Short mmCIF file of C-alpha atoms and ligand atoms in Angstrom, two decimals:
data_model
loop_
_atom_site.label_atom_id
_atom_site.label_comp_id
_atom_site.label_asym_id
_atom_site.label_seq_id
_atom_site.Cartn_x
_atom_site.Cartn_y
_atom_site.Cartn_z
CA UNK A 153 -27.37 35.65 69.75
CA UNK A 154 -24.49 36.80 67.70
CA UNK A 155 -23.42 36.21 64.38
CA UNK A 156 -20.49 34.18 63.54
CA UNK A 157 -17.91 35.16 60.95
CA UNK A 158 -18.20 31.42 59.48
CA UNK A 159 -22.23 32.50 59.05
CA UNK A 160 -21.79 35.58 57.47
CA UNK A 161 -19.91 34.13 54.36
CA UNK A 162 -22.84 31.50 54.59
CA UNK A 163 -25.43 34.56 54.96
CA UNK A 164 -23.52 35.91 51.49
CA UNK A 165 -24.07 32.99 49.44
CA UNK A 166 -27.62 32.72 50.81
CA UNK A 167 -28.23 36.34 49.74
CA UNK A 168 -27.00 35.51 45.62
CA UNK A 169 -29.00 32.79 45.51
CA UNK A 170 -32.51 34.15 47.04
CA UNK A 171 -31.70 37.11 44.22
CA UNK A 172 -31.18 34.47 41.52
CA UNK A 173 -34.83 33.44 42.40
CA UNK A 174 -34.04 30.33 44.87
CA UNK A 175 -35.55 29.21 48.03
CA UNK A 176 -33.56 29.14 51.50
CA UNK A 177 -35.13 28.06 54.86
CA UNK A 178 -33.82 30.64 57.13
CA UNK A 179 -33.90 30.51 60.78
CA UNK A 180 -36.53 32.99 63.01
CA UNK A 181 -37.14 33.28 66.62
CA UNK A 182 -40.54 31.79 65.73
CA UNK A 183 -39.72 28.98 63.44
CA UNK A 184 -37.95 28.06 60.27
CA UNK A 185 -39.76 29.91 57.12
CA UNK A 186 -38.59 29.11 53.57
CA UNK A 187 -37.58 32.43 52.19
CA UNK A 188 -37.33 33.79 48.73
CA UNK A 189 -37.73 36.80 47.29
CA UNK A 190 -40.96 37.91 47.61
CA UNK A 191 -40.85 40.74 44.22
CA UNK A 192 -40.20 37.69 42.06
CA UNK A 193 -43.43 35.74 41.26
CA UNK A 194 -41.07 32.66 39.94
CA UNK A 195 -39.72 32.34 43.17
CA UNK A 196 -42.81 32.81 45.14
CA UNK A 197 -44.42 30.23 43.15
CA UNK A 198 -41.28 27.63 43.71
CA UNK A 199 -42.00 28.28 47.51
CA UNK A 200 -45.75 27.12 46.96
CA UNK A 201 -44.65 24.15 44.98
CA UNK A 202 -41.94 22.99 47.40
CA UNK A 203 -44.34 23.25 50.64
CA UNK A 204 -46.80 21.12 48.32
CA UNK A 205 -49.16 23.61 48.98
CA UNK A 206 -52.81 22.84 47.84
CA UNK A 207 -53.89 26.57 47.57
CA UNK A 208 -52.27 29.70 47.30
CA UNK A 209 -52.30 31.24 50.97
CA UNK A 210 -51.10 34.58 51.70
CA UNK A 211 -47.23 34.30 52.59
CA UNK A 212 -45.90 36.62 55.35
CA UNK A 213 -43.55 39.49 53.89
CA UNK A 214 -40.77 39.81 55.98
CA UNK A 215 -38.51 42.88 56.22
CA UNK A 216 -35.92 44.54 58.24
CA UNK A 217 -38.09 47.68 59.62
CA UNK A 218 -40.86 49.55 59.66
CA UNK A 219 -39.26 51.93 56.71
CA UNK A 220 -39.16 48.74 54.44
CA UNK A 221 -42.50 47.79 55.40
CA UNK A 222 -43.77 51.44 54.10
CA UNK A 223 -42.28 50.40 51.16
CA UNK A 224 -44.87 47.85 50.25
CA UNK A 225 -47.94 48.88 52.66
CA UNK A 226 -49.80 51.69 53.88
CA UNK A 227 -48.95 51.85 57.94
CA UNK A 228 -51.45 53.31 60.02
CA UNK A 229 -51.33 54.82 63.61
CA UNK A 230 -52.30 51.46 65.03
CA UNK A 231 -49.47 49.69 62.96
CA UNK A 232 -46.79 52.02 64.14
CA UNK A 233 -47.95 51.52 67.84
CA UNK A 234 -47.35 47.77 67.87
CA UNK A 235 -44.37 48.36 65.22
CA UNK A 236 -42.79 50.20 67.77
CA UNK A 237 -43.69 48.03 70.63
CA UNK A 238 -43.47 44.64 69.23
CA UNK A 239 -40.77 44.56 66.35
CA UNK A 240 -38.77 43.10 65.95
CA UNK A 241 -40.65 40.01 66.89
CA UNK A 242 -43.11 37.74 66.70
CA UNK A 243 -46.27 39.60 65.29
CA UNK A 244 -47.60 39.88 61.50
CA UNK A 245 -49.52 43.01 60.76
CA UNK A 246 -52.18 42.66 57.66
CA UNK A 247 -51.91 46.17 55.86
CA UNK A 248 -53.75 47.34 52.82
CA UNK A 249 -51.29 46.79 49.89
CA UNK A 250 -49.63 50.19 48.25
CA UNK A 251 -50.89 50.11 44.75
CA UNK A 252 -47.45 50.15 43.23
CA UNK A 253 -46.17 47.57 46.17
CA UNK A 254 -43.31 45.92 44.01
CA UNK A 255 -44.54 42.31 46.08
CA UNK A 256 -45.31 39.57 43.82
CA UNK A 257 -49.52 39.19 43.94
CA UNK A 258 -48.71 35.71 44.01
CA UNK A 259 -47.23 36.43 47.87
CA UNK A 260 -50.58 37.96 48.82
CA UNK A 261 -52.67 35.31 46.98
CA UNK A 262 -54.05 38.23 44.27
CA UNK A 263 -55.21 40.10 47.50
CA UNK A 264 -54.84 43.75 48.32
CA UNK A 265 -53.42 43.12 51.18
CA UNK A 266 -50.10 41.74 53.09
CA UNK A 267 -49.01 40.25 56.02
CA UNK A 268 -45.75 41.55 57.02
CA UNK A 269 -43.33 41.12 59.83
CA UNK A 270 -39.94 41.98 61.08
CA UNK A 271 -38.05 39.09 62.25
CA UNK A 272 -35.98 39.19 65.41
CA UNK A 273 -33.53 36.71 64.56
CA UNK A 274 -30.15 38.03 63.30
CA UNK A 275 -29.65 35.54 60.68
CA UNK A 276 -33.26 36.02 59.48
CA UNK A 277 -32.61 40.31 59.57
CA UNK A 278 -29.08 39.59 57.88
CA UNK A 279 -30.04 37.65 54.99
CA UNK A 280 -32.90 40.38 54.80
CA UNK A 281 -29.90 43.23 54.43
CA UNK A 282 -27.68 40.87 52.49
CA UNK A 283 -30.19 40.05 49.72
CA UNK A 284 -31.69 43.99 50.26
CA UNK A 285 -35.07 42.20 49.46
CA UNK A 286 -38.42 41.56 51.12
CA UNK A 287 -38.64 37.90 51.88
CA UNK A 288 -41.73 36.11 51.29
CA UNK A 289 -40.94 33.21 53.82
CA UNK A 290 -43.88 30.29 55.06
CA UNK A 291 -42.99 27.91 58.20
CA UNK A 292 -40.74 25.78 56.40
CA UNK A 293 -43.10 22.37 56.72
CA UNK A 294 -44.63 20.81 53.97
CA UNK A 295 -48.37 21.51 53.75
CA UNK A 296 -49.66 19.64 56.79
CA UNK A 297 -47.16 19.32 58.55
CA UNK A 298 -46.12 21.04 62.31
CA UNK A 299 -43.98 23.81 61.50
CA UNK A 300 -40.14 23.19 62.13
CA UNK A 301 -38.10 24.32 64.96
CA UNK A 302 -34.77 23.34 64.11
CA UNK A 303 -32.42 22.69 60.80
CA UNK A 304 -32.97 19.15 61.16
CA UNK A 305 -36.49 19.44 61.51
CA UNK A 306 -36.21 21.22 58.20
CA UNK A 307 -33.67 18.69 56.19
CA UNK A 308 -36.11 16.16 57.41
CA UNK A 309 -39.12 18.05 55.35
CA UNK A 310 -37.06 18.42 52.14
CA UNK A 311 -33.83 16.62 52.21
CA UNK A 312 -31.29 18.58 49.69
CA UNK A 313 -33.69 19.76 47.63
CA UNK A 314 -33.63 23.17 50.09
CA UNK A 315 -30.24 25.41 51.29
CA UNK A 316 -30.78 25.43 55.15
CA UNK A 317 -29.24 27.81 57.45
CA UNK A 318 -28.89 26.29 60.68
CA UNK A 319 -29.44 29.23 63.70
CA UNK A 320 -30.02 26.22 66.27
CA UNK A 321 -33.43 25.51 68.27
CA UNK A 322 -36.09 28.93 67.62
CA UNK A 323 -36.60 30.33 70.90
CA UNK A 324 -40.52 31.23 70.56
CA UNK A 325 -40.76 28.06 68.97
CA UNK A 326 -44.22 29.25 67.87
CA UNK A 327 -45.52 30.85 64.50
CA UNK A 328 -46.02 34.76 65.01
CA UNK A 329 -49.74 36.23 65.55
CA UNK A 330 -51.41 37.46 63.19
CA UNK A 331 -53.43 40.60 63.15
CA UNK A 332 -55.41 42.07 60.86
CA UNK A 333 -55.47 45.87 60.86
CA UNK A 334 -57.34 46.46 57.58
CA UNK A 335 -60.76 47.42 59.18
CA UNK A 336 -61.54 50.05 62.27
CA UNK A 337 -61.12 47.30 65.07
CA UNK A 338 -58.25 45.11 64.97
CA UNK A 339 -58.97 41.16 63.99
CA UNK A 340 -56.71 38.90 65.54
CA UNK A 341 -56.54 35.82 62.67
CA UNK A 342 -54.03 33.63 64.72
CA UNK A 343 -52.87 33.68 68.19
CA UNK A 344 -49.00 33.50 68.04
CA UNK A 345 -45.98 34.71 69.98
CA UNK A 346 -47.18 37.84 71.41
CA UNK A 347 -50.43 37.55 73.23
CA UNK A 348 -53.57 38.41 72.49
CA UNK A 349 -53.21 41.01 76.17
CA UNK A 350 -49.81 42.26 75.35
CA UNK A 351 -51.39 43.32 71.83
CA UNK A 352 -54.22 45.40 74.03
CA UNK A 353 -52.05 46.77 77.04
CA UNK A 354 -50.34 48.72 74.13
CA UNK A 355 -53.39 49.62 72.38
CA UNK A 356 -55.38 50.64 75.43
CA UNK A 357 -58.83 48.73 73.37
CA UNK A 358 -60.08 45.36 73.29
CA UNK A 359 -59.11 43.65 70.01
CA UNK A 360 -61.43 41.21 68.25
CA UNK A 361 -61.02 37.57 67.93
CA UNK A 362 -64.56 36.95 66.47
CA UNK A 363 -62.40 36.35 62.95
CA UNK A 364 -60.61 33.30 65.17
CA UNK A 365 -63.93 31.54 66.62
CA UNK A 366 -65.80 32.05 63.29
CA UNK A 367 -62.51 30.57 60.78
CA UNK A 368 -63.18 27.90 63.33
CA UNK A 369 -66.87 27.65 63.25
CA UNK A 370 -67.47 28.33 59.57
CA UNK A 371 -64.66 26.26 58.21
CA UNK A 372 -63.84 23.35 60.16
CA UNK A 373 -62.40 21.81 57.19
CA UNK A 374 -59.69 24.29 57.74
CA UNK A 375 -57.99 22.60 60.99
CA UNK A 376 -57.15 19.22 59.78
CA UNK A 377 -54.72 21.16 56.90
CA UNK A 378 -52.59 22.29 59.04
CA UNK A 379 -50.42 20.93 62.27
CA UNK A 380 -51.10 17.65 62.04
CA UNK A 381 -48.84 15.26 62.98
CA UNK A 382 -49.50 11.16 62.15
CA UNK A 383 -50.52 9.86 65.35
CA UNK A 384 -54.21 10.53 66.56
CA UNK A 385 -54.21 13.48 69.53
CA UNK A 386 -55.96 13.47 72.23
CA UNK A 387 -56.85 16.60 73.66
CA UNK A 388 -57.07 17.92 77.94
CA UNK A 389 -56.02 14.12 79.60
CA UNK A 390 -55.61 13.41 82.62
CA UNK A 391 -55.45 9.44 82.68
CA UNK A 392 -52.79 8.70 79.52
CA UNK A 393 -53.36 4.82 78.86
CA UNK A 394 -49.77 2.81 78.44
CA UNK A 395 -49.56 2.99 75.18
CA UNK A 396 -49.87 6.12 74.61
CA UNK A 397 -46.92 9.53 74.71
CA UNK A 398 -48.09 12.20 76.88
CA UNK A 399 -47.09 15.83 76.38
CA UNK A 400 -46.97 16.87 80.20
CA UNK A 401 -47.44 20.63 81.42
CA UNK A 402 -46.54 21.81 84.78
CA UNK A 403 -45.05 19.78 88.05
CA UNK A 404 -48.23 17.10 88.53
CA UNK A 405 -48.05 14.37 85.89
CA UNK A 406 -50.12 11.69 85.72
CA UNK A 407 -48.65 8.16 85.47
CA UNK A 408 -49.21 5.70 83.16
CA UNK A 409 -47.72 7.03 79.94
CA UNK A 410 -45.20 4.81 77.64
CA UNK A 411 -43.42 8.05 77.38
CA UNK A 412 -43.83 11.56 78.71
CA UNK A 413 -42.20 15.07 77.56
CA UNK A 414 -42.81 17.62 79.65
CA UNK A 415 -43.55 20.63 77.99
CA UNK A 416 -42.72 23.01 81.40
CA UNK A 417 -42.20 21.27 84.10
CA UNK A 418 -42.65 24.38 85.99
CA UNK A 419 -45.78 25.67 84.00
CA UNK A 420 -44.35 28.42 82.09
CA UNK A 421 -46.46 29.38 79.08
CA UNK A 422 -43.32 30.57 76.88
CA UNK A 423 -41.17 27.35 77.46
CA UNK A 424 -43.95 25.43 76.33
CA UNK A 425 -44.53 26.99 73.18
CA UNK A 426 -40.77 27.24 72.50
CA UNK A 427 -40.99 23.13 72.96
CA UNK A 428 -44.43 22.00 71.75
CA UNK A 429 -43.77 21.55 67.41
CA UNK A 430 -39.62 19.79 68.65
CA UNK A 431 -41.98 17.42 70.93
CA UNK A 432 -45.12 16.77 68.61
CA UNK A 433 -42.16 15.44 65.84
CA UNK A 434 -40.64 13.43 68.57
CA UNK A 435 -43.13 11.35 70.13
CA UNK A 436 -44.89 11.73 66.12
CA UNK A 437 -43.64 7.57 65.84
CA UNK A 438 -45.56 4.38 65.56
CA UNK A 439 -44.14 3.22 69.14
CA UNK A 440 -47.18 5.04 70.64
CA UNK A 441 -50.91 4.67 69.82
CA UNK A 442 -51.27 7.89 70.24
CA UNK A 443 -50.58 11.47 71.46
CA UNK A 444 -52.40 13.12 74.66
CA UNK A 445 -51.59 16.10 75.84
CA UNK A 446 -52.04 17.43 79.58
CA UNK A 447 -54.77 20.47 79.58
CA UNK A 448 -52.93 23.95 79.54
CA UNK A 449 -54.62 26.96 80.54
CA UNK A 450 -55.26 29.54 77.80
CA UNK A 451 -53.34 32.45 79.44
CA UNK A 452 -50.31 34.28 77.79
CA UNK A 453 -48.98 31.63 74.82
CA UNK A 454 -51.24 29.19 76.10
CA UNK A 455 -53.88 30.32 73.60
CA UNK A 456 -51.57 29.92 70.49
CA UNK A 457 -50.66 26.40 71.84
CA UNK A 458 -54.18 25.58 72.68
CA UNK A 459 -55.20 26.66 69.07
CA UNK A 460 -52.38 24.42 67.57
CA UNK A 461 -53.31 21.43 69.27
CA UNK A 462 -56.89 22.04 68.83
CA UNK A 463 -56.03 21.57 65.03
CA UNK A 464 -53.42 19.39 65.49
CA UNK A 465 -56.20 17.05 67.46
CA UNK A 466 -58.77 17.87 64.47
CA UNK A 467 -60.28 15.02 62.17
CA UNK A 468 -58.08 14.22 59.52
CA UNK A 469 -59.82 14.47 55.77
O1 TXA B 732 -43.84 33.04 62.59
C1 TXA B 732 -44.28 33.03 61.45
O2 TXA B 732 -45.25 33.71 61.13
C2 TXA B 732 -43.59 32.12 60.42
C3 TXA B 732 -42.17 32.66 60.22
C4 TXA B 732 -41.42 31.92 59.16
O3 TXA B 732 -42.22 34.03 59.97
N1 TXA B 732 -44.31 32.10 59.20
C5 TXA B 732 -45.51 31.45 59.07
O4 TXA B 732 -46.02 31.52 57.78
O5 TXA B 732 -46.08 30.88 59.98
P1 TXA B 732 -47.23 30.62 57.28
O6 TXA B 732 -47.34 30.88 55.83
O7 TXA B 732 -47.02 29.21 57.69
O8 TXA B 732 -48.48 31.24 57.98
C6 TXA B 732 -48.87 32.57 57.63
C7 TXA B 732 -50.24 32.87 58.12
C8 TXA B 732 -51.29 32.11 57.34
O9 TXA B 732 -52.29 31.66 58.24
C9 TXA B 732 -51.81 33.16 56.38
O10 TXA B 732 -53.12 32.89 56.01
C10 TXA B 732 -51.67 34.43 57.20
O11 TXA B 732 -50.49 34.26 57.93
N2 TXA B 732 -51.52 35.61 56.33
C11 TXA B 732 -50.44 36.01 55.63
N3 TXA B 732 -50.72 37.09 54.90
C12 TXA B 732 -52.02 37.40 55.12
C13 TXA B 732 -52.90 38.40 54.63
N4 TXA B 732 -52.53 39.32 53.75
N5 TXA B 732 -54.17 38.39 55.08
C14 TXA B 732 -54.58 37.45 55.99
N6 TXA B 732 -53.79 36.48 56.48
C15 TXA B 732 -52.53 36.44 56.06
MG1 MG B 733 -47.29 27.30 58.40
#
């Protein structure tokens, strides 16, 4: 994708007001975030109050190379492997903080350390460059909510109240994964858009997920915050009843359904995720009694779309 000259005036304005301190939801190939600048704790803390966050969670520092990034955290071998390999894109690498990082501590939740990323879209890495600031940027949702895919998904969260630039449907359509590099063996904290294998063919050593299955063990009061959409979920079905919407993966759906989405009709782990938040919103309606969801194996992106329906499918508080 290309930018337009129409968007680069609309990149401009964007730019003066995320360095007068405001919030805009920018596009990414993952999905929306709502960006502000990430040195000014005012603006950090408007970002917490507009999501209607109920704690301060880290925020994901996004900048326009691996250069910036030095600029705020100490990069280690391992970092500037996957740097190298994987950005721009879809993976957030937890560094130890510099001591005289200029990031707000607000961003990292008081923390010594930061998540940071490099964003592959070219709206997300212009407004980076326009506003020559890191961008402290969340999935544009309000707390609870699935993370949005599209402008409208986003206008839909927070009406006027937030400038939205619209870079059409995200094309990973999941958020990035996460991965801790602050200790000797690399933590993965949440399966995203690059897999869990990719992450170890480059590495050349297992990486450990034990962070993943005990977040979900220890803290199961965690799920139900996040991904949630209204309707119960129903996880793995193979006989939908007729009242309910099924999310279908691969050629062989079941009958029976009110409605069905197919996910990938041809199994493909990557379309999926790129569809699964646009089609949790739309069958999210009271026409349905609820939401099942065809099983989908856990290879590739299937693991970050099995671990957001697992929490999307969690008990609600
Ligand atoms: O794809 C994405 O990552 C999107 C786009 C907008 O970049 N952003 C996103 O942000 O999903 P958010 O805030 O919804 O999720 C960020 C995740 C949280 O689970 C947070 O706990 C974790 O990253 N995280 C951020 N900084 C961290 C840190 N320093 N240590 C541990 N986890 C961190
Ligand atoms: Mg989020």
């Amino acid at each position: 994708m290309h930018i337009q000259s129409s968007d680069v005036k609309i990149i401009e304005r964007a730019a003066v007001l995320i360095r007068d301190g405001g919030l805009v939801a920018m596009p990414t190939e993952t999905v929306y975030g709502l960006a502000a600048d990430a040195t000014n704790n005012e603006a950090v803390a408007a970002i917490f109050a507009a999501k209607g966050r109920p704690s301060f969670n880290p925020l994901i520092i996004h900048v326009s190379d691996l250069a910036m990034a030095r600029d705020y955290v100490e990069v280690n071998e391992i970092a500037e492997k996957l740097a190298a390999a994987f950005w721009p894109g879809p993976l957030t690498l937890v560094l130890p903080r510099k001591r005289h990082s200029t990031i707000s501590l607000l961003a990292s939740a008081g923390g010594d350390t930061l998540g940071v990323r490099v964003p592959a879209h070219p709206i997300a890495r212009a407004l980076i460059t326009a506003a020559d600031r890191p961008l402290a940027a969340p999935s544009a949702n309000r707390s609870g909510k699935v993370s949005p895919t599209t402008a409208q998904h986003v206008r839909e969260e927070f009406g006027d109240a937030v400038r939205v630039i619209d870079g059409g449907a995200c094309t990973v359509g999941i958020e990035s994964t996460v991965l801790d590099l602050t200790s000797s063996t690399p933590l993965l904290l949440r399966p995203g858009g690059v897999s869990q294998k990719e992450i170890e063919r480059i590495l050349g050593v297992r990486i450990s997920t034990l962070a993943l299955q005990q977040g979900v063990l220890k803290s199961p009061g965690l799920l139900e915050s996040h991904y949630a959409p209204s309707l119960p979920v129903r996880l793995n079905v193979i006989n939908p009843t007729k009242d309910e919407a099924l999310l279908a993966f691969g050629p062989n759906v079941p009958a029976g359904a009110m409605r069905v989405i197919n996910l990938s009709k041809t199994g493909d782990d990557r379309e999926a995720a790129a569809r699964l938040f646009a089609a949790l919103r739309e069958v999210d309606s009271s026409d349905y009694s609820a939401i099942a969801v065809m099983p989908i194996p856990d290879s590739g992106l299937g693991a970050a779309i099995n671990d957001r329906l697992r929490r999307a499918a969690a008990e609600r508080p």
